[in-house]
Tab-separated table of C-alpha atoms and ligand atoms in Angstrom:
chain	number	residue	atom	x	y	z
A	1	UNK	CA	102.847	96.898	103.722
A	2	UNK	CA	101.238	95.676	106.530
A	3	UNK	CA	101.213	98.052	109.481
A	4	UNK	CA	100.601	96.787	113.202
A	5	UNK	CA	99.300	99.863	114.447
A	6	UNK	CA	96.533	101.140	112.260
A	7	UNK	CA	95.558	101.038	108.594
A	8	UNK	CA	97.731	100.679	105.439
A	9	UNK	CA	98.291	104.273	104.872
A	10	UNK	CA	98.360	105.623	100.741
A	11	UNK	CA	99.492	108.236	98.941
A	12	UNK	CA	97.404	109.016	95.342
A	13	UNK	CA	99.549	110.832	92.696
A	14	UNK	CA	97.678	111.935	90.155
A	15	UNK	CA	97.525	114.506	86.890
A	16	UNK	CA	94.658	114.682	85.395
A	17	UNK	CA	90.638	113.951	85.803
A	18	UNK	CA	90.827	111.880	89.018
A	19	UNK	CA	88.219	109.193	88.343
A	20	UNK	CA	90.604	106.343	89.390
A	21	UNK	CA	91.387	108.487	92.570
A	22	UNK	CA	87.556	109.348	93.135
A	23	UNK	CA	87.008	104.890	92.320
A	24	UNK	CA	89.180	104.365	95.448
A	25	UNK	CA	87.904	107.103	97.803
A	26	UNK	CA	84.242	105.694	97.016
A	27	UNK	CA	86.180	101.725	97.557
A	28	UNK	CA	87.411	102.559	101.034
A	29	UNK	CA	83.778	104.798	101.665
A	30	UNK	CA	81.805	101.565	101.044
A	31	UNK	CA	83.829	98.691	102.093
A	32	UNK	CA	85.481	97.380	98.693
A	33	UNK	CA	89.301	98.412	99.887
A	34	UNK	CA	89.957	97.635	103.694
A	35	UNK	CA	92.150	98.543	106.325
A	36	UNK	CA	93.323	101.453	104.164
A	37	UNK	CA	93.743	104.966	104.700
A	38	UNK	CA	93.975	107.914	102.098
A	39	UNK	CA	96.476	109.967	103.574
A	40	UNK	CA	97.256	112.326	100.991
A	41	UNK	CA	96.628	112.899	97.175
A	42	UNK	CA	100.018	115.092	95.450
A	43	UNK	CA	99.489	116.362	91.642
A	44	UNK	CA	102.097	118.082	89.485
A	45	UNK	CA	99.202	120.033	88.083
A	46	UNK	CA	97.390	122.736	90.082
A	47	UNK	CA	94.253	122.472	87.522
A	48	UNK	CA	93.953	119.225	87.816
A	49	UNK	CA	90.405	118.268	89.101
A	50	UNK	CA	91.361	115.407	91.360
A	51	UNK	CA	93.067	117.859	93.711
A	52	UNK	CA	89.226	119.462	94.094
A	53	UNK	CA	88.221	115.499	94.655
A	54	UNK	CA	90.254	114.938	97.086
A	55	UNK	CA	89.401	118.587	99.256
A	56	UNK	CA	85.724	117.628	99.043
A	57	UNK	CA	86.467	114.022	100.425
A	58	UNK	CA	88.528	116.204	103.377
A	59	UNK	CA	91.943	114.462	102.001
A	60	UNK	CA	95.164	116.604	102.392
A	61	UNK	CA	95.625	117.792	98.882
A	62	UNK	CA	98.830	119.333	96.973
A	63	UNK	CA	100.767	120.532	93.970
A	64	UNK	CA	104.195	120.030	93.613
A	65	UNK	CA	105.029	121.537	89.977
A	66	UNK	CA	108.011	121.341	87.824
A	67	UNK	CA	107.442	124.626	86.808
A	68	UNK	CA	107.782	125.901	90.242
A	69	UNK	CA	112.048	125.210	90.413
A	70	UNK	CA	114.583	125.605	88.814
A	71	UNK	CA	115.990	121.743	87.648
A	72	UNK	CA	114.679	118.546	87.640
A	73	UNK	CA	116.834	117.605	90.261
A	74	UNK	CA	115.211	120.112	92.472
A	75	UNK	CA	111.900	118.808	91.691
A	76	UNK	CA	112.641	115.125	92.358
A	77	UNK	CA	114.028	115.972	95.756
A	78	UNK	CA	110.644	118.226	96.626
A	79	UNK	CA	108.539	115.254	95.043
A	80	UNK	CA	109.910	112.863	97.015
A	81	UNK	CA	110.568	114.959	99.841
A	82	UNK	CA	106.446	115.565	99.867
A	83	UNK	CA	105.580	111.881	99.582
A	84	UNK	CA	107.876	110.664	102.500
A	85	UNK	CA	106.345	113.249	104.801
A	86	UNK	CA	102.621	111.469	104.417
A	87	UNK	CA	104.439	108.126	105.691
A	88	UNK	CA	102.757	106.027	102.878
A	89	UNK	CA	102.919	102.595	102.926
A	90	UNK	CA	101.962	102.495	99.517
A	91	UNK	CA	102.456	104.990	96.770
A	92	UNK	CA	99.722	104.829	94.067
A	93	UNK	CA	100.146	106.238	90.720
A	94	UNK	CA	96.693	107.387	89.314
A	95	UNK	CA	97.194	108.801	85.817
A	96	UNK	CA	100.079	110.577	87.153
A	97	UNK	CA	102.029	111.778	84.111
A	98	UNK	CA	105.362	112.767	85.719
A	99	UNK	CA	108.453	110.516	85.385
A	100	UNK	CA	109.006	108.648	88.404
A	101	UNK	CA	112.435	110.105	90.238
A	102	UNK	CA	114.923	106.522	90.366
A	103	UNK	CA	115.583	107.400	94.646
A	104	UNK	CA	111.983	106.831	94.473
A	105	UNK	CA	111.433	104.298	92.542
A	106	UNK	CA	114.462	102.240	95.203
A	107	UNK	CA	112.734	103.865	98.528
A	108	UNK	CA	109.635	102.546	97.266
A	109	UNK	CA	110.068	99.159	95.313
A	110	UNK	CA	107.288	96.994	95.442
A	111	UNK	CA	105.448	99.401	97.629
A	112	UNK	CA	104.311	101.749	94.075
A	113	UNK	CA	101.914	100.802	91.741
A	114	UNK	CA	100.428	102.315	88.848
A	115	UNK	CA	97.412	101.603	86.742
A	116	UNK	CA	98.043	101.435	83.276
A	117	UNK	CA	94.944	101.461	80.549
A	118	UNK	CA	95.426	98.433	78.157
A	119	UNK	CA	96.939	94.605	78.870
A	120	UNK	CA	100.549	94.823	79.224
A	121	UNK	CA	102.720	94.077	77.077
A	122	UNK	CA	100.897	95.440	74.437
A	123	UNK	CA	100.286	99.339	74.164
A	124	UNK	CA	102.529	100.388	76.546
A	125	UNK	CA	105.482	101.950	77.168
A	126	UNK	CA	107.125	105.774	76.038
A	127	UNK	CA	104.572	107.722	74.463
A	128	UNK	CA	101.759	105.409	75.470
A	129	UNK	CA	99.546	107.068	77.852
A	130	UNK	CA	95.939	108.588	77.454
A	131	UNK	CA	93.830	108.591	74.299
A	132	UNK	CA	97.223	107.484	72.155
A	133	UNK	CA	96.857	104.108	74.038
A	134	UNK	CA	93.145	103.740	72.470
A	135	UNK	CA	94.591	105.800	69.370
A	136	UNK	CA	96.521	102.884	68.808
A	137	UNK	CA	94.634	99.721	69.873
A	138	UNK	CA	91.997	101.083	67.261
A	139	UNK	CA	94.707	101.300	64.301
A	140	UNK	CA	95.707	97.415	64.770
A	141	UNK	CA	91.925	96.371	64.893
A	142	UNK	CA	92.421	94.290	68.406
A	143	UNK	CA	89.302	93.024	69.567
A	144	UNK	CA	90.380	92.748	73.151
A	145	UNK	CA	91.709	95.577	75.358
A	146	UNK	CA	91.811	95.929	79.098
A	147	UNK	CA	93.431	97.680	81.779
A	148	UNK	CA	96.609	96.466	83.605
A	149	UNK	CA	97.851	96.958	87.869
A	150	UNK	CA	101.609	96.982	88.509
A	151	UNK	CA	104.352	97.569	90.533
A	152	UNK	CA	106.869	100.453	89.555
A	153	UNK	CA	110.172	99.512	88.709
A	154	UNK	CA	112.704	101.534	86.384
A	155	UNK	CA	111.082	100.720	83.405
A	156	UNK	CA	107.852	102.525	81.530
A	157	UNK	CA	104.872	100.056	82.234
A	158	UNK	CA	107.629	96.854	83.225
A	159	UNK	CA	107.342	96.095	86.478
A	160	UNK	CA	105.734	92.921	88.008
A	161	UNK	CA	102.469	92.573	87.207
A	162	UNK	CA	99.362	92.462	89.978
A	163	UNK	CA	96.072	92.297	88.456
A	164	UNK	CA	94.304	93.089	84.669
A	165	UNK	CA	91.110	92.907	83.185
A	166	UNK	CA	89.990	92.516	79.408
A	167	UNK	CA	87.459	94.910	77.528
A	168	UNK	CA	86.042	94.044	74.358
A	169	UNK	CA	86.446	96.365	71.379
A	170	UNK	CA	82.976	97.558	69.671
A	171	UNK	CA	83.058	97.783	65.850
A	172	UNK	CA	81.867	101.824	65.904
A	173	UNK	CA	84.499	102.635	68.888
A	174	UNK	CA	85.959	105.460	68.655
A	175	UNK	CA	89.291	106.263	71.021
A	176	UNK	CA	87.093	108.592	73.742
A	177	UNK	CA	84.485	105.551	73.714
A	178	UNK	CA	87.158	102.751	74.302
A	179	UNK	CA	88.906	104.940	76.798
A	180	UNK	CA	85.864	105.314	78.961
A	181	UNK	CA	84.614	102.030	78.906
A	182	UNK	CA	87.941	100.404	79.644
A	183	UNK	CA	87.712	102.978	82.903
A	184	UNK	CA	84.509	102.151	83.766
A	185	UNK	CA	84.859	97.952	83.442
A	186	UNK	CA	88.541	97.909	84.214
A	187	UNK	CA	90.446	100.839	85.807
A	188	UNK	CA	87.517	101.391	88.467
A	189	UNK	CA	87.717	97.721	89.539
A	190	UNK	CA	91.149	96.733	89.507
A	191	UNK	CA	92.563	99.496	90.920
A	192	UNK	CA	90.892	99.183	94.180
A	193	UNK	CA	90.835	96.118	94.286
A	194	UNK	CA	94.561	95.259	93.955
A	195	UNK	CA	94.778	98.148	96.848
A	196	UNK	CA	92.535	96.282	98.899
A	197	UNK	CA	94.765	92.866	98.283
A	198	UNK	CA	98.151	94.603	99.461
A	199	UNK	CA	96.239	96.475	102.015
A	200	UNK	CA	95.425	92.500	103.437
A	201	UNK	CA	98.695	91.022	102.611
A	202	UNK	CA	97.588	89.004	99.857
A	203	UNK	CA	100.110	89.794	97.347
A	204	UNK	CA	103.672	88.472	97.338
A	205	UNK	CA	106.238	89.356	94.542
A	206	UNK	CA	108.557	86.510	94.266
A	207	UNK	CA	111.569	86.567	90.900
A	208	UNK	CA	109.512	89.777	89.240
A	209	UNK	CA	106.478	88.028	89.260
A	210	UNK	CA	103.408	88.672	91.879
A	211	UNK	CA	101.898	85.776	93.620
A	212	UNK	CA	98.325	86.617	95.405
A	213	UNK	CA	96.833	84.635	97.910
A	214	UNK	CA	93.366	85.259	98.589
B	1	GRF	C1	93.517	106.773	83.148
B	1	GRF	O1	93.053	106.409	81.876
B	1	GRF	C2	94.669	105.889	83.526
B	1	GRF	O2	94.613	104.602	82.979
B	1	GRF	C3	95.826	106.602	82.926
B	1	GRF	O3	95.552	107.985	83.078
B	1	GRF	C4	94.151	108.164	83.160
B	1	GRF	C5	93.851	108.875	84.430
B	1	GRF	O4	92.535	109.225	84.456
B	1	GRF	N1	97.039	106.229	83.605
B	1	GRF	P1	91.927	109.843	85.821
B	1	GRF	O5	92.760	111.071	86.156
B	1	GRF	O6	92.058	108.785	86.878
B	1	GRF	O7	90.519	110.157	85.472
């Protein structure tokens, strides 16, 4: 990822809320990710308040809807064709809740990563995203949750696996009060800081497993 002639350069696709994309604007503000740009933050959804993070942080800022064309095909190829025009270096999936088009997935192997919140392998995969992940880590009384970094591959939540961090469980949680906590401990750290890792060449993927050298 590493360029010679300026900063790693980013892309943020996002969906919802945007507190993991405002966790790495506020990183690269005060130091914690280096040598990193945000060039540009893409949602699917026009509501969705990390666009309005991004415009008051001055980031170029768009939606590129499913709703707005006719197939999926169409979409994939505007998706894609919006993401290559920011140059990223690395593509950063931020609660983004679109599927992932496969000619991106190839163009950008090992070079997408996506924070997912609980410790892969468990709670993951179709249908686990949001409140259900919490939903279910609740219903099979785990005392230990987390939040997990990795790369994108074909799979839901399979690809090689960068950085986690555990969470305890409190006897009263309820799935709102897990979910935020395993933001604030977890998803806020991690994410930037496995940015600021590949931003410094520190991570190495080597047979589907990542390798960092600080
Ligand atoms: C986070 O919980 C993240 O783990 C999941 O989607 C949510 C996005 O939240 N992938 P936000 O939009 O970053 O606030």
């Amino acid at each position: 990822m590493l360029r010679k002639d300026g900063p790693m350069r980013i892309v943020v696709m996002v969906s919802g809320g945007g507190t993991n994309l405002q966790a790495i604007i506020d990183s690269v503000r005060d130091g914690q990710i280096t040598n990193t740009e945000i060039a540009g933050v893409i949602s699917n959804n026009k509501n969705a308040y990390a666009l309005e993070r991004a415009r008051e942080n001055n980031i170029p800022a768009m939606c590129i809807s499913p709703k707005d064309y006719v197939s999926r095909e169409e979409f994939n190829e505007k998706l894609l064709e919006a993401v290559n025009e920011f140059s990223p270096d690395l593509i950063v999936l931020a609660g983004f809740l679109v599927v992932i088009p496969p000619a991106m997935i190839e163009r950008y192997r090992n070079r997408m990563i996506n924070i997912h919140p609980s410790l892969i392998p468990s709670f993951c995969g179709k249908g686990y995203y949001g409140l259900k992940v919490h939903e279910a880590a609740l219903k099979r009384g785990v005392k230990v949750v987390g939040a997990t970094v990795h790369f994108v591959d074909e799979g839901t939540d399979t690809g090689p696996i960068i950085l986690q961090k555990a969470v305890e469980v409190h006897s009263d949680d309820t799935p709102e009060a897990l979910q935020r906590r395993v933001m604030e401990q977890a998803e806020w750290k991690i994410l930037p800081r496995a940015i600021d890792l590949i931003a410094n060449g520190k991570v190495y993927v080597a047979d589907n497993r990542v390798i960092i050298r600080e």
